[in-house]
Each structure stands twice: as C-alpha cells, then as structure tokens.
Coordinates of C-alpha atoms in Angstrom, one line a residue:
Chain A
M1 CA -16.2 17.4 -1.0
E2 CA -16.4 19.1 -4.3
R3 CA -15.1 17.0 -7.1
I4 CA -12.5 17.9 -9.4
G5 CA -14.8 19.3 -12.0
P6 CA -14.2 19.8 -15.6
V7 CA -13.4 23.5 -16.1
S8 CA -16.6 25.3 -16.7
A9 CA -17.0 27.3 -20.0
G10 CA -17.9 30.4 -18.1
A11 CA -14.4 30.4 -16.4
S12 CA -12.6 31.0 -19.5
S13 CA -11.4 34.5 -20.0
P14 CA -11.5 35.6 -23.6
K15 CA -8.5 37.9 -22.9
E16 CA -6.2 35.1 -22.2
A17 CA -7.9 32.6 -24.5
S18 CA -5.6 33.7 -27.2
A19 CA -2.4 32.5 -25.4
P20 CA -2.7 28.9 -24.8
G21 CA -0.5 25.9 -24.5
A22 CA 3.4 26.2 -25.1
N23 CA 3.3 29.9 -25.9
A24 CA 1.7 30.7 -22.5
S25 CA 4.2 28.5 -20.7
D26 CA 7.3 30.1 -22.6
L27 CA 5.9 33.4 -21.6
L28 CA 5.7 32.6 -17.8
A29 CA 9.1 31.1 -18.0
A30 CA 10.5 34.3 -19.6
L31 CA 8.7 36.4 -16.9
L32 CA 10.4 34.4 -14.2
K33 CA 13.6 34.7 -15.7
R34 CA 13.3 38.5 -15.9
S35 CA 11.9 38.5 -12.4
G36 CA 15.2 36.8 -11.3
R37 CA 17.1 39.9 -12.6
G38 CA 14.9 42.0 -10.4
D39 CA 12.4 43.2 -13.0
K40 CA 9.3 44.0 -11.0
A41 CA 7.2 44.8 -14.1
A42 CA 7.8 41.3 -15.3
F43 CA 6.6 39.9 -11.8
A44 CA 3.5 42.0 -12.1
E45 CA 2.7 40.5 -15.4
L46 CA 3.5 37.2 -13.9
Y47 CA 1.2 37.8 -11.1
D48 CA -1.6 38.8 -13.5
A49 CA -1.1 35.7 -15.6
T50 CA -1.2 33.3 -12.7
S51 CA -3.0 34.9 -9.6
A52 CA -6.5 33.2 -10.2
R53 CA -4.8 29.7 -10.3
V54 CA -2.7 30.6 -7.3
Y55 CA -5.4 32.1 -5.2
G56 CA -8.1 29.5 -6.2
L57 CA -5.8 26.8 -5.3
A58 CA -5.2 28.3 -2.0
V59 CA -8.7 28.9 -1.4
R60 CA -9.7 25.4 -2.3
V61 CA -7.2 24.0 0.2
V62 CA -7.3 26.2 3.1
R63 CA -11.0 27.2 2.7
D64 CA -10.7 30.5 4.5
P65 CA -10.5 33.3 2.1
A66 CA -8.3 35.6 4.3
Q67 CA -5.8 32.7 5.0
A68 CA -5.7 31.9 1.4
E69 CA -4.7 35.5 0.7
E70 CA -1.9 35.0 3.1
V71 CA -0.9 31.8 1.6
A72 CA -0.9 33.4 -1.8
Q73 CA 1.0 36.4 -0.4
E74 CA 3.7 34.3 1.0
A75 CA 4.0 32.1 -2.0
Y76 CA 4.4 35.0 -4.3
L77 CA 7.3 36.4 -2.2
E78 CA 9.0 33.0 -2.3
I79 CA 8.4 32.9 -6.1
W80 CA 10.1 36.3 -6.5
R81 CA 13.0 35.3 -4.2
G82 CA 13.6 32.1 -6.1
S83 CA 13.0 33.3 -9.4
A84 CA 16.5 33.0 -10.5
R85 CA 16.6 29.5 -9.4
F86 CA 13.7 28.4 -11.6
D87 CA 15.3 26.0 -14.1
D88 CA 13.1 25.5 -17.3
T89 CA 15.0 22.3 -18.2
R90 CA 13.4 20.7 -15.2
G91 CA 9.8 21.6 -15.7
S92 CA 7.3 24.3 -16.4
A93 CA 7.0 27.6 -14.9
I94 CA 3.4 27.0 -13.9
A95 CA 4.1 23.7 -12.3
W96 CA 6.9 25.3 -10.4
I97 CA 4.8 28.1 -9.2
L98 CA 1.9 25.8 -8.2
T99 CA 4.1 23.3 -6.4
I100 CA 5.2 26.4 -4.0
V101 CA 1.7 27.5 -3.6
H102 CA 0.4 24.1 -2.9
R103 CA 3.0 23.2 -0.3
K104 CA 2.3 26.5 1.6
A105 CA -1.5 25.8 1.5
V106 CA -1.0 22.2 2.8
D107 CA 1.5 23.5 5.5
R108 CA -1.0 26.0 6.4
V109 CA -3.9 23.5 7.0
R110 CA -1.6 21.0 8.7
S111 CA -0.3 23.6 11.3
A112 CA -3.8 24.9 11.8
E113 CA -4.8 21.6 12.8
A114 CA -1.7 21.1 15.0
S115 CA -2.5 24.3 16.9
S116 CA -6.1 23.6 17.2
R117 CA -5.1 20.3 18.9
R118 CA -3.2 22.5 21.3
D119 CA -6.4 24.2 22.0
T120 CA -5.3 27.4 20.5
T121 CA -8.2 29.5 19.5
Y122 CA -8.3 29.9 15.7
Q123 CA -10.2 32.9 14.7
Q124 CA -11.9 32.3 11.4
K125 CA -12.1 35.5 9.3
N126 CA -14.9 35.7 6.7
T127 CA -14.4 37.4 3.6
T128 CA -16.7 36.8 0.6
V129 CA -14.9 34.9 -2.2
E130 CA -15.4 36.6 -5.5
H131 CA -16.4 33.9 -7.8
D132 CA -16.1 36.3 -10.7
T133 CA -13.0 34.8 -12.6
T134 CA -11.9 37.5 -14.8
A135 CA -8.1 37.6 -14.6
D136 CA -6.3 34.6 -15.9
A137 CA -9.0 32.2 -14.7
A138 CA -8.8 29.0 -16.8
H139 CA -6.4 30.8 -19.0
A140 CA -7.3 29.4 -22.4
S141 CA -10.3 27.4 -23.6
M142 CA -8.1 25.0 -25.4
E143 CA -6.0 24.4 -22.1
A144 CA -9.3 23.9 -20.3
H145 CA -10.6 21.5 -22.8
R146 CA -7.3 19.4 -22.6
V147 CA -7.7 19.4 -18.6
R148 CA -11.4 18.4 -18.8
S149 CA -10.5 15.4 -21.0
A150 CA -7.5 14.5 -18.9
L151 CA -9.6 14.6 -15.7
T152 CA -12.3 12.4 -17.2
S153 CA -9.5 9.8 -18.2
L154 CA -9.2 9.1 -14.4
T155 CA -11.1 6.4 -12.8
A156 CA -13.5 7.3 -10.1
V157 CA -11.3 5.8 -7.5
Q158 CA -8.2 7.4 -8.8
R159 CA -9.9 10.8 -8.8
E160 CA -11.3 10.5 -5.3
A161 CA -8.0 9.6 -3.8
L162 CA -6.2 12.4 -5.8
E163 CA -8.6 15.1 -4.9
L164 CA -8.6 14.3 -1.2
A165 CA -4.8 14.4 -1.2
Y166 CA -4.3 17.4 -3.6
F167 CA -7.2 19.5 -2.7
G168 CA -8.1 18.2 0.9
G169 CA -4.4 18.3 2.0
Y170 CA -4.5 14.9 3.6
T171 CA -1.7 12.5 3.6
H172 CA -1.9 9.3 1.6
T173 CA -2.4 7.5 5.0
E174 CA -5.1 9.8 5.9
V175 CA -6.7 9.3 2.6
A176 CA -6.5 5.5 2.9
T177 CA -8.4 5.8 6.3
L178 CA -11.0 8.2 4.9
L179 CA -11.8 5.9 2.1
D180 CA -11.5 2.6 4.2
L181 CA -8.7 1.4 2.1
P182 CA -5.7 -0.6 3.2
V183 CA -2.6 1.5 3.8
G184 CA -0.6 1.5 0.7
T185 CA -3.6 1.5 -1.7
A186 CA -4.2 5.3 -1.5
K187 CA -0.7 6.1 -2.5
T188 CA -0.9 3.8 -5.5
R189 CA -4.2 5.3 -6.6
I190 CA -2.6 8.8 -6.3
R191 CA 0.3 7.8 -8.1
D192 CA -1.6 6.1 -10.9
G193 CA -3.9 9.0 -11.1
L194 CA -1.2 11.4 -11.7
I195 CA 0.6 9.2 -14.2
R196 CA -2.6 9.0 -16.2
L197 CA -3.1 12.6 -16.0
R198 CA 0.4 13.1 -17.1
D199 CA 0.1 10.8 -20.1
T200 CA -3.2 12.1 -21.0
M201 CA -1.9 15.7 -20.9
G202 CA 1.2 14.8 -22.9
V203 CA 3.4 16.1 -20.2
P204 CA 7.0 14.8 -20.8
A205 CA 7.5 11.9 -18.5
Chain B
M1 CA 13.8 1.7 -8.0
S2 CA 13.0 0.3 -4.5
E3 CA 10.0 -0.3 -2.4
I4 CA 9.9 3.6 -1.3
H5 CA 9.5 4.3 -5.1
P6 CA 5.6 4.2 -5.1
L7 CA 5.6 7.2 -2.8
S8 CA 6.6 9.4 -5.6
G9 CA 3.0 10.4 -6.4
A10 CA 2.1 11.4 -2.8
Y11 CA 5.4 13.2 -2.5
A12 CA 4.8 15.2 -5.6
I13 CA 1.5 16.5 -4.2
D14 CA 2.7 17.0 -0.6
A15 CA 0.8 13.9 0.7
L16 CA 3.4 12.4 2.9
D17 CA 3.8 12.8 6.6
D18 CA 7.0 14.4 7.9
V19 CA 8.9 11.1 8.3
E20 CA 8.0 9.6 5.1
R21 CA 8.9 13.0 3.4
A22 CA 12.4 13.0 5.1
R23 CA 12.9 9.4 4.1
F24 CA 11.8 10.0 0.5
E25 CA 13.9 13.3 0.1
R26 CA 16.9 11.1 1.2
H27 CA 16.1 8.7 -1.3
L28 CA 15.7 11.3 -4.0
T29 CA 19.3 12.4 -3.5
E30 CA 20.4 9.0 -4.9
C31 CA 17.6 8.0 -7.3
D32 CA 17.3 9.8 -10.6
D33 CA 14.5 7.8 -11.8
C34 CA 12.3 9.0 -8.9
L35 CA 13.6 12.5 -9.1
A36 CA 12.4 12.6 -12.8
E37 CA 9.2 10.9 -12.0
V38 CA 8.3 13.3 -9.2
Q39 CA 9.1 16.2 -11.7
S40 CA 6.8 14.8 -14.4
L41 CA 4.1 14.1 -11.7
R42 CA 4.4 17.7 -10.5
E43 CA 3.8 18.9 -14.0
A44 CA 0.7 16.7 -14.3
A45 CA -0.6 18.0 -10.8
G46 CA -0.1 21.5 -12.2
V47 CA -3.0 21.1 -14.4
L48 CA -5.5 20.5 -11.4
P49 CA -5.8 24.1 -10.3
E50 CA -7.2 24.9 -13.7
S51 CA -10.5 23.8 -12.4
T52 CA -10.3 25.9 -9.2
A53 CA -9.2 29.3 -10.5
V54 CA -10.8 32.2 -8.7
A55 CA -9.7 35.9 -9.0
P56 CA -8.2 37.1 -6.0
P57 CA -9.3 40.5 -4.4
A58 CA -7.5 43.4 -6.1
S59 CA -5.6 44.3 -2.7
L60 CA -3.5 41.0 -2.9
R61 CA -1.8 42.4 -6.0
D62 CA -0.9 45.5 -4.2
R63 CA 0.5 43.7 -1.1
V64 CA 2.3 41.3 -3.3
L65 CA 4.0 44.1 -5.3
A66 CA 4.7 46.0 -2.1
D67 CA 6.4 43.0 -0.7
I68 CA 8.7 42.2 -3.5
D69 CA 9.9 46.0 -3.5
A70 CA 11.8 45.3 -0.3
V71 CA 13.5 42.0 -1.4
R72 CA 16.0 41.1 -3.8
P73 CA 15.7 37.9 -5.8
L74 CA 18.3 35.1 -4.6
P75 CA 21.2 34.8 -7.0
P76 CA 21.0 31.8 -9.4
A77 CA 22.5 28.5 -8.3
V78 CA 25.9 28.5 -9.8
T79 CA 28.5 25.8 -10.6
V80 CA 30.5 24.2 -7.6
V81 CA 34.0 25.3 -7.0
P82 CA 36.4 23.7 -4.5
L83 CA 36.1 24.8 -1.0
R84 CA 38.8 27.2 0.4
P85 CA 39.9 26.5 3.8
R86 CA 37.3 28.5 5.8
R87 CA 36.4 27.8 9.5
R88 CA 37.9 30.5 11.8
V89 CA 38.3 27.9 14.4
A90 CA 40.9 30.1 16.4
A91 CA 38.6 32.9 16.5
L92 CA 35.8 31.0 17.6
V93 CA 37.7 29.4 20.5
A94 CA 38.9 32.7 21.5
V95 CA 35.5 34.2 21.5
A96 CA 34.1 31.0 23.3
A97 CA 36.9 31.2 25.8
A98 CA 36.2 34.9 26.6
L99 CA 32.6 33.9 27.1
V100 CA 33.2 31.3 29.6
A101 CA 34.4 34.1 31.8
I102 CA 31.0 35.7 31.7
G103 CA 29.8 32.4 33.0
G104 CA 26.8 30.0 32.6
V105 CA 24.1 32.8 32.5
G106 CA 20.7 31.5 32.2
A107 CA 21.9 27.9 32.4
T108 CA 18.5 27.0 33.9
V109 CA 16.7 28.6 31.1
W110 CA 18.2 27.1 28.2
H111 CA 18.4 23.4 27.5
P112 CA 21.5 21.8 26.4
W113 CA 20.2 21.3 22.9
S114 CA 22.7 18.9 21.5
D115 CA 25.3 16.5 22.7
E116 CA 27.6 17.6 20.0
S117 CA 28.0 21.1 21.2
S118 CA 30.9 21.4 23.5
E119 CA 30.6 23.5 26.7
T120 CA 32.3 26.6 25.4
D121 CA 30.3 26.6 22.3
L122 CA 27.1 26.3 24.5
S123 CA 28.3 29.6 26.5
A124 CA 29.0 31.5 23.3
T125 CA 25.8 30.6 21.9
Q126 CA 24.0 31.4 25.2
R127 CA 25.6 34.7 25.2
V128 CA 24.0 35.4 21.8
L129 CA 20.7 34.1 22.8
L130 CA 20.6 36.1 26.0
A131 CA 21.9 39.2 24.7
P132 CA 19.6 42.3 25.4
D133 CA 19.3 43.0 21.7
A134 CA 18.8 39.4 20.5
E135 CA 16.1 39.0 17.9
T136 CA 14.9 35.7 16.7
L137 CA 13.3 34.9 13.4
T138 CA 11.8 31.5 13.0
E139 CA 10.9 29.5 9.9
E140 CA 8.9 26.5 9.8
L141 CA 10.2 24.1 7.1
G142 CA 7.3 22.1 5.5
D143 CA 8.5 18.9 6.7
G144 CA 8.0 19.9 10.4
A145 CA 11.5 21.0 11.1
T146 CA 12.1 24.4 12.6
V147 CA 14.9 27.0 12.1
K148 CA 15.3 29.6 14.6
F149 CA 17.9 32.2 13.7
T150 CA 19.0 34.6 16.6
R151 CA 21.0 37.5 16.1
S152 CA 22.7 40.1 18.4
G153 CA 23.6 43.3 16.8
S154 CA 25.8 44.4 19.6
L155 CA 27.8 41.2 19.6
N156 CA 27.6 40.8 15.7
Q157 CA 27.1 37.2 16.2
A158 CA 24.3 35.0 15.3
V159 CA 23.2 31.5 16.2
V160 CA 20.9 29.2 14.4
R161 CA 19.0 26.5 16.2
V162 CA 17.3 23.8 14.1
E163 CA 14.8 21.3 15.3
G164 CA 13.7 18.0 13.5
M165 CA 15.9 18.5 10.5
A166 CA 15.8 15.7 8.0
P167 CA 19.2 14.1 7.4
A168 CA 21.2 16.1 4.7
G169 CA 21.7 12.7 2.7
P170 CA 24.6 10.6 2.0
D171 CA 27.7 12.5 1.3
R172 CA 25.8 15.8 2.0
V173 CA 25.9 18.4 4.6
Y174 CA 23.8 21.4 5.6
Q175 CA 25.6 24.5 5.1
L176 CA 24.9 27.9 6.6
W177 CA 25.0 31.2 4.6
L178 CA 24.8 34.8 5.2
Q179 CA 23.8 37.1 2.3
H180 CA 25.9 40.3 1.8
G181 CA 24.9 42.2 -1.1
N182 CA 24.9 39.8 -4.1
E183 CA 27.0 37.2 -2.3
M184 CA 26.3 34.3 -0.2
V185 CA 29.0 33.9 2.2
S186 CA 29.5 30.5 4.0
A187 CA 28.7 30.9 7.7
G188 CA 29.8 27.2 8.6
L189 CA 28.6 23.6 8.3
M190 CA 26.0 22.0 10.4
Q191 CA 26.8 18.7 12.4
P192 CA 24.5 15.8 11.4
G193 CA 21.7 15.3 13.7
A194 CA 18.2 16.5 13.8
D195 CA 18.6 19.1 16.5
Q196 CA 21.4 21.4 16.2
L197 CA 22.6 24.7 17.7
V198 CA 25.3 26.4 15.8
L199 CA 27.3 29.7 16.2
L200 CA 27.6 31.2 12.8
D201 CA 31.0 32.4 11.3
G202 CA 30.9 35.8 9.6
D203 CA 29.2 39.1 10.1
P204 CA 25.5 38.8 10.8
S205 CA 24.9 42.4 11.5
S206 CA 25.3 43.5 7.9
A207 CA 23.7 40.5 6.3
S208 CA 20.5 40.8 4.4
A209 CA 19.4 37.0 4.6
F210 CA 20.3 33.8 6.3
G211 CA 20.0 30.6 4.6
I212 CA 20.7 26.9 4.7
T213 CA 21.4 24.6 1.7
R214 CA 22.2 21.0 1.3
E215 CA 25.7 20.7 -0.2
P216 CA 28.2 17.9 -1.0
A217 CA 30.1 16.9 2.0
G218 CA 32.8 19.3 3.0
G219 CA 30.6 22.4 2.0
S220 CA 30.7 24.6 -1.2
T221 CA 32.1 28.1 -1.6
K222 CA 28.7 29.1 -2.9
P223 CA 25.4 27.7 -2.7
T224 CA 24.8 25.0 -5.3
R225 CA 21.1 24.1 -4.3
P226 CA 18.1 26.1 -3.7
P227 CA 17.9 26.9 0.0
V228 CA 16.1 24.6 2.5
S229 CA 15.4 27.5 4.6
L230 CA 15.6 31.1 4.0
I231 CA 15.2 34.0 6.5
E232 CA 15.3 37.6 5.5
L233 CA 17.1 40.0 7.8
E234 CA 17.0 43.7 8.4
Q235 CA 20.3 45.2 8.3
T236 CA 21.4 46.5 11.7

C-alpha cells in the first residue's frame, strides 16, 4: 500500500499557491454560502478549487477511476444540495466537503465488497488516471509544507493504521486484523494519529 | 466521556462498522465532548487528501454542473418552533378503511414488515406499493440502512420503507418530510424500530423531494437537523 507521502513539490500549482491557509478557507466557505443561495457560478468556482482533492481522494480509496468519478459526481451533488446547511462555526469548508467525499468513497468500496460476496459480477472499467495535477492540486506550497511536516510527526505505527483506515477504507477492526494487533489497539492508534495531526496542523481542538 | 469515547477517531474517518457507528451516533447525541472531538479530528483528516490530489477528467466538471442545474439546494436549518397539531388521523383511517374493501391484494408477495403496523395501515401501504404506477426510489444510508420511497401518482400517496435504521436516540424521533417549493412539510413521524413501513401524510405528487431528519421527540414544524436521508423526486 502506498504510504501517506509528503506532498511532492511538483504537485503544487503556482496558480493557487498565492491563496494559502486561512484566506483559501474563507474563500471556500464564502463559495459554499453563495452556492446555498443557488449561485451556480460560485459552485463552479468551488469545484475548480477542490476537484483535484475530491477526485484524488476518491481514486485513492475506490481505485477504479470510473467509479471514482461517480463517487465525486455524487458527492458534489450532495455538497450542492447541502450547501446552505454548512455551518462555518463547526468546521472548515474543505473538511466538510472531504468528509462527504470520503464517506461516499468508503460506502462504495464496502458495498462493492458486499455485492462481490453475493457473486455479482463487477465490471471493472479502466480509464487512465491523469497524474497531471494542474487544477487545485496541493493548492498551496505553504499548505503542502505544513501537511508534510504534520505527517512526519506521526509515528510509523500511527501512520500505518491511519492510512489503512482512511485511504484503505477498512474499519478499525479490520485494520487491527491486518496488522495483527489486538482489537482496540487500532482504534487508539487512529485516534492518537489524528490528534497528533490536529495538534501539529494547529487545527482548533 | 465513556468507554465508547475512543471510537471518536475511527468514527471521524468512517472506520466503524454499522453497529458501532449506530452506537456511536447515539452517543454523540448526548456527549458534546465527543461531538467536538469528532469535528476537530475531521478537520485534521481533511489535510490527508492534500497528498493524493489528482486532476479529474474535464468531463466530470460538465457532468457535475449539469447535475446541479436540475436541483435546488436544501433550505438552511432553521430554529425550532413548537409543533402544531398535525397528524391527519381521521383521513388516514378513512383511506385505510376504504382500502380494506379492496382487500389483501398481494398478501403473499409482501411481507408483514413491522409488528407495529396495524392491518388497515398495511392494506393502505400495500395499495400504494402495488399501484400500477408505483415508482420506488432507494437510498442506501452509509450505516447500512436502506430507505425505499414508493409513490403512486394516481393515488397521490407515498409509502416509505426503512430497514436497519439506527435508533433516533434518546428523546429523538425520525420525522418524514416532503419538499414543496421552498418548504419542507412534515409527512409524519416514524415509530421507533429499525424496520418500518409508513404511509406518508401530505401531497407526494407535487413534492420535489422526500427527506428524513432526526428531530426532538414530538417532531418539529421544520427540519432542524441535516437530513439523514434525502431522495429527489420528479414532479408528476
């Protein structure tokens, strides 16, 4: 399994490098708010600012690019529908968006497993993944740097458990089994890893 | 805080199985510490996709923007106002009674889904389910629960069948809604229990969406929480 790697320098887009941190976060929140009033232009802008992270996450979890596109498409529709319900006092716009995407992606891999257990044929469509990240990819070099240092702050075992759960879409019990850990250990590593990530990134606790 | 508290991290990144998830969500309704922690851990997890960003094919943008053309964003959550008397019990009984005359059509096809359903309700709901123009829309909720919304335009009635719903939580109830224009109109409350079959109040034919929210016991006049389930409808 691929590791949660540091963000490569090449992934940064100069176009968005100028809008890091809090400003970018305020911008997304404002775009969501406008979307909630039915402003499609604002939503298109929101899409442009987030689609590489959204699609990249979907691809990473579900693997199949065609299915990842479906996941992203469904997620964006849900984001549009729920945009007026986003509450910026409870978290950032990007976390809210990615929570929706992650949930949809995990649902997709789990229901795919459920249907393959029922012997349903699952037709794998193959589309080439474009690794050319131009749109919002790693939207700011400063941000990428913060993420990189935050990720290196995790212990190896925290990182391992966290990536299996987050990118692998496994439950903490499955993670424990995969890593030959006693049940209960994986959930602790996942939580500790997230807490360390949170504290390193300076996310309000 | 409790022994369930350490599940906050796994919950925040969707790493609980359905049973744990339902338990934890019940816990969240009464533990503000956990709720705050989940929110902060979701913020933290939100940085992980920085490392996996990949530009999607350009066609995705077109499809997403075409999708939203046909859909109106949900109204914002608003403050709770006391519930007005609402259930059209008399009308419901009359409809159910009328349908008894039509008889137990398809009784061998449809399971008795719920012990709570009275026989007359079952007939009324069966009538909707078996209507020639019945259309069913299904939503799989993330926790393994299923919501099936069946509507008959000719009867102007709708039935919702849920399976495997997590408990609504203490002093909470699942409330059903039909969206008309900018308004969400209550279509009734669900009985407690994982598997339910409910005949909706209201006017489903002209509704643009069906939703379920978790509301304070007794229900609300307007949704106060984000929907647990939301199904878009075409107006007939």
